[in-house]
């Protein structure tokens, strides 16, 4: 599998593919690949003729210098993991390739980014939208694959596609979990053993909150129940646990229904590592 490092090389390749009438699948990643990413690539390979996987730790979406510095960079083992998944080419550019000059265009996703990740990580979605737009232009995909673990990111990218008339379909795929329920994440490998041991409690808190909603507690009460339950684990520092409308991401005031599914999202720090997770409650 070829590794391309320049924007020009990827553009030339994808232009040729487009002319040949091949359907292009695209999986954007920041590397440190895990089974969740590999599933996205397998799905992309099953639904397209060729698949581009980008591996780029995007500086503009980090609002914490240490998080960017310590983000795992493992290109060699990532390339090995991608063997046999159906990936056609890896795009692994330098920062200079992606940002030949400082970008000045700013994205503002309004209410979608005034909550949760957008509120806690100012500028994060501007960085995501900037790099995703660039990657879409370079890889010219028919379909792009994103994981639902980043629920808010999926909502923001959907908005981006609509606002800028990108001619591609976003395919969002379910979160892949470890056997103990912990959502797979590149950041998991930075967890120390004591933090890793307690990390599955995050998913348990989400499930407990979901059960409370299904039992008829109001979103506020269910939210409080989940957050209070997590307080018994001193190694977990909860940043937020919110029950929101699954589409608009605004705080929910009524319980879930078929017409208005809810999403419960959380972010928490475990020994210096920030993890996020969510579950959908569809009212069924
Ligand atoms: O989800 C991620 O890994 C990143 O936000 C993405 C989409 C690759 C953009 O850098």
PDB file of N, CA, C and O and ligand atoms in Angstrom, residues 26-31 37 40 54-62 71 99 121 124-125 127-129 131-132 135 145-147 149-150 153 157 186-187, ligand 1:
ATOM      1  N   UNK A  26     -13.385   7.567   1.619  1.00  0.00           N
ATOM      2  CA  UNK A  26     -12.350   8.318   2.347  1.00  0.00           C
ATOM      3  C   UNK A  26     -12.551   8.159   3.850  1.00  0.00           C
ATOM      4  O   UNK A  26     -13.661   8.326   4.365  1.00  0.00           O
ATOM      5  N   UNK A  27     -11.468   7.810   4.539  1.00  0.00           N
ATOM      6  CA  UNK A  27     -11.519   7.693   6.002  1.00  0.00           C
ATOM      7  C   UNK A  27     -10.463   8.628   6.594  1.00  0.00           C
ATOM      8  O   UNK A  27      -9.266   8.346   6.530  1.00  0.00           O
ATOM      9  N   UNK A  28     -10.918   9.766   7.165  1.00  0.00           N
ATOM     10  CA  UNK A  28      -9.951  10.684   7.779  1.00  0.00           C
ATOM     11  C   UNK A  28      -9.604  10.212   9.189  1.00  0.00           C
ATOM     12  O   UNK A  28     -10.508   9.863   9.962  1.00  0.00           O
ATOM     13  N   UNK A  29      -8.316  10.195   9.525  1.00  0.00           N
ATOM     14  CA  UNK A  29      -7.909   9.799  10.881  1.00  0.00           C
ATOM     15  C   UNK A  29      -6.727  10.668  11.321  1.00  0.00           C
ATOM     16  O   UNK A  29      -6.096  11.331  10.501  1.00  0.00           O
ATOM     17  N   UNK A  30      -6.452  10.574  12.617  1.00  0.00           N
ATOM     18  CA  UNK A  30      -5.233  11.200  13.128  1.00  0.00           C
ATOM     19  C   UNK A  30      -4.235  10.101  13.524  1.00  0.00           C
ATOM     20  O   UNK A  30      -3.322  10.332  14.310  1.00  0.00           O
ATOM     21  N   UNK A  31      -4.440   8.915  12.988  1.00  0.00           N
ATOM     22  CA  UNK A  31      -3.502   7.816  13.245  1.00  0.00           C
ATOM     23  C   UNK A  31      -3.720   7.165  14.597  1.00  0.00           C
ATOM     24  O   UNK A  31      -4.789   7.311  15.200  1.00  0.00           O
ATOM     25  N   UNK A  37     -11.189   2.407  13.799  1.00  0.00           N
ATOM     26  CA  UNK A  37     -10.777   2.939  12.492  1.00  0.00           C
ATOM     27  C   UNK A  37     -10.814   1.841  11.426  1.00  0.00           C
ATOM     28  O   UNK A  37     -11.246   2.064  10.296  1.00  0.00           O
ATOM     29  N   UNK A  40     -14.078   1.247  10.005  1.00  0.00           N
ATOM     30  CA  UNK A  40     -14.477   2.294   9.048  1.00  0.00           C
ATOM     31  C   UNK A  40     -13.861   2.004   7.683  1.00  0.00           C
ATOM     32  O   UNK A  40     -14.513   2.138   6.640  1.00  0.00           O
ATOM     33  N   UNK A  54      -6.506   8.974   5.454  1.00  0.00           N
ATOM     34  CA  UNK A  54      -5.546  10.029   5.802  1.00  0.00           C
ATOM     35  C   UNK A  54      -5.111   9.852   7.249  1.00  0.00           C
ATOM     36  O   UNK A  54      -5.906   9.463   8.109  1.00  0.00           O
ATOM     37  N   UNK A  55      -3.831  10.099   7.469  1.00  0.00           N
ATOM     38  CA  UNK A  55      -3.265  10.041   8.828  1.00  0.00           C
ATOM     39  C   UNK A  55      -2.546  11.368   9.046  1.00  0.00           C
ATOM     40  O   UNK A  55      -1.487  11.619   8.480  1.00  0.00           O
ATOM     41  N   UNK A  56      -3.191  12.232   9.826  1.00  0.00           N
ATOM     42  CA  UNK A  56      -2.630  13.573  10.016  1.00  0.00           C
ATOM     43  C   UNK A  56      -3.092  14.107  11.370  1.00  0.00           C
ATOM     44  O   UNK A  56      -4.296  14.262  11.593  1.00  0.00           O
ATOM     45  N   UNK A  57      -2.136  14.348  12.247  1.00  0.00           N
ATOM     46  CA  UNK A  57      -2.468  14.933  13.553  1.00  0.00           C
ATOM     47  C   UNK A  57      -2.573  16.444  13.311  1.00  0.00           C
ATOM     48  O   UNK A  57      -1.565  17.135  13.131  1.00  0.00           O
ATOM     49  N   UNK A  58      -3.806  16.903  13.274  1.00  0.00           N
ATOM     50  CA  UNK A  58      -4.097  18.258  12.807  1.00  0.00           C
ATOM     51  C   UNK A  58      -3.906  19.292  13.918  1.00  0.00           C
ATOM     52  O   UNK A  58      -4.731  19.355  14.838  1.00  0.00           O
ATOM     53  N   UNK A  59      -2.867  20.122  13.821  1.00  0.00           N
ATOM     54  CA  UNK A  59      -2.596  21.055  14.931  1.00  0.00           C
ATOM     55  C   UNK A  59      -3.717  22.045  15.189  1.00  0.00           C
ATOM     56  O   UNK A  59      -3.919  22.457  16.329  1.00  0.00           O
ATOM     57  N   UNK A  60      -4.475  22.414  14.144  1.00  0.00           N
ATOM     58  CA  UNK A  60      -5.447  23.504  14.334  1.00  0.00           C
ATOM     59  C   UNK A  60      -6.683  23.088  15.131  1.00  0.00           C
ATOM     60  O   UNK A  60      -7.480  23.946  15.510  1.00  0.00           O
ATOM     61  N   UNK A  61      -6.839  21.805  15.402  1.00  0.00           N
ATOM     62  CA  UNK A  61      -8.033  21.417  16.185  1.00  0.00           C
ATOM     63  C   UNK A  61      -7.715  21.137  17.640  1.00  0.00           C
ATOM     64  O   UNK A  61      -8.607  20.750  18.403  1.00  0.00           O
ATOM     65  N   UNK A  62      -6.447  21.334  18.033  1.00  0.00           N
ATOM     66  CA  UNK A  62      -6.062  21.129  19.437  1.00  0.00           C
ATOM     67  C   UNK A  62      -6.043  22.478  20.139  1.00  0.00           C
ATOM     68  O   UNK A  62      -5.424  23.418  19.649  1.00  0.00           O
ATOM     69  N   UNK A  71      -0.050  13.449  21.572  1.00  0.00           N
ATOM     70  CA  UNK A  71      -0.943  12.606  20.769  1.00  0.00           C
ATOM     71  C   UNK A  71      -0.082  11.543  20.079  1.00  0.00           C
ATOM     72  O   UNK A  71       0.931  11.853  19.457  1.00  0.00           O
ATOM     73  N   UNK A  99      -0.848  22.984   5.543  1.00  0.00           N
ATOM     74  CA  UNK A  99      -1.000  24.415   5.827  1.00  0.00           C
ATOM     75  C   UNK A  99       0.191  25.182   5.250  1.00  0.00           C
ATOM     76  O   UNK A  99       1.039  25.659   5.993  1.00  0.00           O
ATOM     77  N   UNK A 121     -13.818  23.233  24.185  1.00  0.00           N
ATOM     78  CA  UNK A 121     -12.578  23.304  23.408  1.00  0.00           C
ATOM     79  C   UNK A 121     -12.714  24.392  22.325  1.00  0.00           C
ATOM     80  O   UNK A 121     -12.885  24.082  21.138  1.00  0.00           O
ATOM     81  N   UNK A 124     -11.958  24.285  18.407  1.00  0.00           N
ATOM     82  CA  UNK A 124     -11.770  22.893  17.978  1.00  0.00           C
ATOM     83  C   UNK A 124     -12.473  22.612  16.646  1.00  0.00           C
ATOM     84  O   UNK A 124     -11.862  22.085  15.708  1.00  0.00           O
ATOM     85  N   UNK A 125     -13.746  22.992  16.556  1.00  0.00           N
ATOM     86  CA  UNK A 125     -14.481  22.649  15.336  1.00  0.00           C
ATOM     87  C   UNK A 125     -14.074  23.525  14.148  1.00  0.00           C
ATOM     88  O   UNK A 125     -14.249  23.122  12.998  1.00  0.00           O
ATOM     89  N   UNK A 127     -10.954  24.117  13.571  1.00  0.00           N
ATOM     90  CA  UNK A 127      -9.813  23.322  13.087  1.00  0.00           C
ATOM     91  C   UNK A 127     -10.264  22.067  12.367  1.00  0.00           C
ATOM     92  O   UNK A 127      -9.712  21.709  11.317  1.00  0.00           O
ATOM     93  N   UNK A 128     -11.290  21.407  12.908  1.00  0.00           N
ATOM     94  CA  UNK A 128     -11.799  20.182  12.263  1.00  0.00           C
ATOM     95  C   UNK A 128     -12.358  20.533  10.877  1.00  0.00           C
ATOM     96  O   UNK A 128     -12.042  19.882   9.871  1.00  0.00           O
ATOM     97  N   UNK A 129     -13.196  21.576  10.829  1.00  0.00           N
ATOM     98  CA  UNK A 129     -13.831  21.937   9.554  1.00  0.00           C
ATOM     99  C   UNK A 129     -12.785  22.361   8.525  1.00  0.00           C
ATOM    100  O   UNK A 129     -12.903  22.046   7.332  1.00  0.00           O
ATOM    101  N   UNK A 131      -9.540  21.380   8.319  1.00  0.00           N
ATOM    102  CA  UNK A 131      -8.753  20.259   7.794  1.00  0.00           C
ATOM    103  C   UNK A 131      -9.625  19.297   6.999  1.00  0.00           C
ATOM    104  O   UNK A 131      -9.201  18.781   5.950  1.00  0.00           O
ATOM    105  N   UNK A 132     -10.855  19.080   7.447  1.00  0.00           N
ATOM    106  CA  UNK A 132     -11.745  18.164   6.732  1.00  0.00           C
ATOM    107  C   UNK A 132     -12.059  18.737   5.336  1.00  0.00           C
ATOM    108  O   UNK A 132     -12.072  18.004   4.348  1.00  0.00           O
ATOM    109  N   UNK A 135      -9.046  18.122   3.224  1.00  0.00           N
ATOM    110  CA  UNK A 135      -8.903  16.691   2.897  1.00  0.00           C
ATOM    111  C   UNK A 135      -9.959  16.252   1.874  1.00  0.00           C
ATOM    112  O   UNK A 135      -9.676  15.436   0.999  1.00  0.00           O
ATOM    113  N   UNK A 145     -16.196   8.484   5.733  1.00  0.00           N
ATOM    114  CA  UNK A 145     -16.617   7.641   6.856  1.00  0.00           C
ATOM    115  C   UNK A 145     -16.136   8.221   8.182  1.00  0.00           C
ATOM    116  O   UNK A 145     -14.930   8.471   8.346  1.00  0.00           O
ATOM    117  N   UNK A 146     -17.086   8.410   9.099  1.00  0.00           N
ATOM    118  CA  UNK A 146     -16.770   8.977  10.420  1.00  0.00           C
ATOM    119  C   UNK A 146     -17.385   8.082  11.497  1.00  0.00           C
ATOM    120  O   UNK A 146     -18.438   7.476  11.288  1.00  0.00           O
ATOM    121  N   UNK A 147     -16.734   8.064  12.668  1.00  0.00           N
ATOM    122  CA  UNK A 147     -17.238   7.253  13.777  1.00  0.00           C
ATOM    123  C   UNK A 147     -18.208   8.050  14.643  1.00  0.00           C
ATOM    124  O   UNK A 147     -18.011   9.248  14.893  1.00  0.00           O
ATOM    125  N   UNK A 149     -18.551   7.882  17.731  1.00  0.00           N
ATOM    126  CA  UNK A 149     -18.017   8.256  19.047  1.00  0.00           C
ATOM    127  C   UNK A 149     -17.876   9.784  19.118  1.00  0.00           C
ATOM    128  O   UNK A 149     -18.058  10.381  20.158  1.00  0.00           O
ATOM    129  N   UNK A 150     -17.559  10.383  17.960  1.00  0.00           N
ATOM    130  CA  UNK A 150     -17.478  11.847  17.884  1.00  0.00           C
ATOM    131  C   UNK A 150     -18.808  12.370  17.347  1.00  0.00           C
ATOM    132  O   UNK A 150     -18.887  12.877  16.221  1.00  0.00           O
ATOM    133  N   UNK A 153     -18.941  15.952  16.227  1.00  0.00           N
ATOM    134  CA  UNK A 153     -18.141  16.155  15.010  1.00  0.00           C
ATOM    135  C   UNK A 153     -18.950  15.748  13.773  1.00  0.00           C
ATOM    136  O   UNK A 153     -18.927  16.431  12.742  1.00  0.00           O
ATOM    137  N   UNK A 157     -19.816  18.203  10.732  1.00  0.00           N
ATOM    138  CA  UNK A 157     -19.378  17.930   9.346  1.00  0.00           C
ATOM    139  C   UNK A 157     -20.604  17.838   8.418  1.00  0.00           C
ATOM    140  O   UNK A 157     -20.552  18.302   7.273  1.00  0.00           O
ATOM    141  N   UNK A 186      -7.924   6.504  20.215  1.00  0.00           N
ATOM    142  CA  UNK A 186      -6.457   6.559  20.126  1.00  0.00           C
ATOM    143  C   UNK A 186      -5.864   7.004  21.457  1.00  0.00           C
ATOM    144  O   UNK A 186      -4.718   6.681  21.775  1.00  0.00           O
ATOM    145  N   UNK A 187      -6.642   7.759  22.229  1.00  0.00           N
ATOM    146  CA  UNK A 187      -6.126   8.257  23.503  1.00  0.00           C
ATOM    147  C   UNK A 187      -6.063   7.162  24.577  1.00  0.00           C
ATOM    148  O   UNK A 187      -5.382   7.331  25.574  1.00  0.00           O
TER     149      UNK A 187
HETATM  150  O1  LIG B   1     -11.885  12.411  14.270  1.00  0.00           O
HETATM  151  C1  LIG B   1     -10.701  12.669  13.996  1.00  0.00           C
HETATM  152  O2  LIG B   1      -9.819  11.838  14.147  1.00  0.00           O
HETATM  153  C2  LIG B   1     -10.340  14.060  13.493  1.00  0.00           C
HETATM  154  O3  LIG B   1     -11.112  15.033  14.087  1.00  0.00           O
HETATM  155  C3  LIG B   1     -10.387  14.159  11.952  1.00  0.00           C
HETATM  156  C4  LIG B   1     -11.788  13.963  11.423  1.00  0.00           C
HETATM  157  C5  LIG B   1      -9.452  13.147  11.324  1.00  0.00           C
HETATM  158  C6  LIG B   1      -9.923  15.562  11.510  1.00  0.00           C
HETATM  159  O4  LIG B   1      -8.617  15.813  11.914  1.00  0.00           O
END
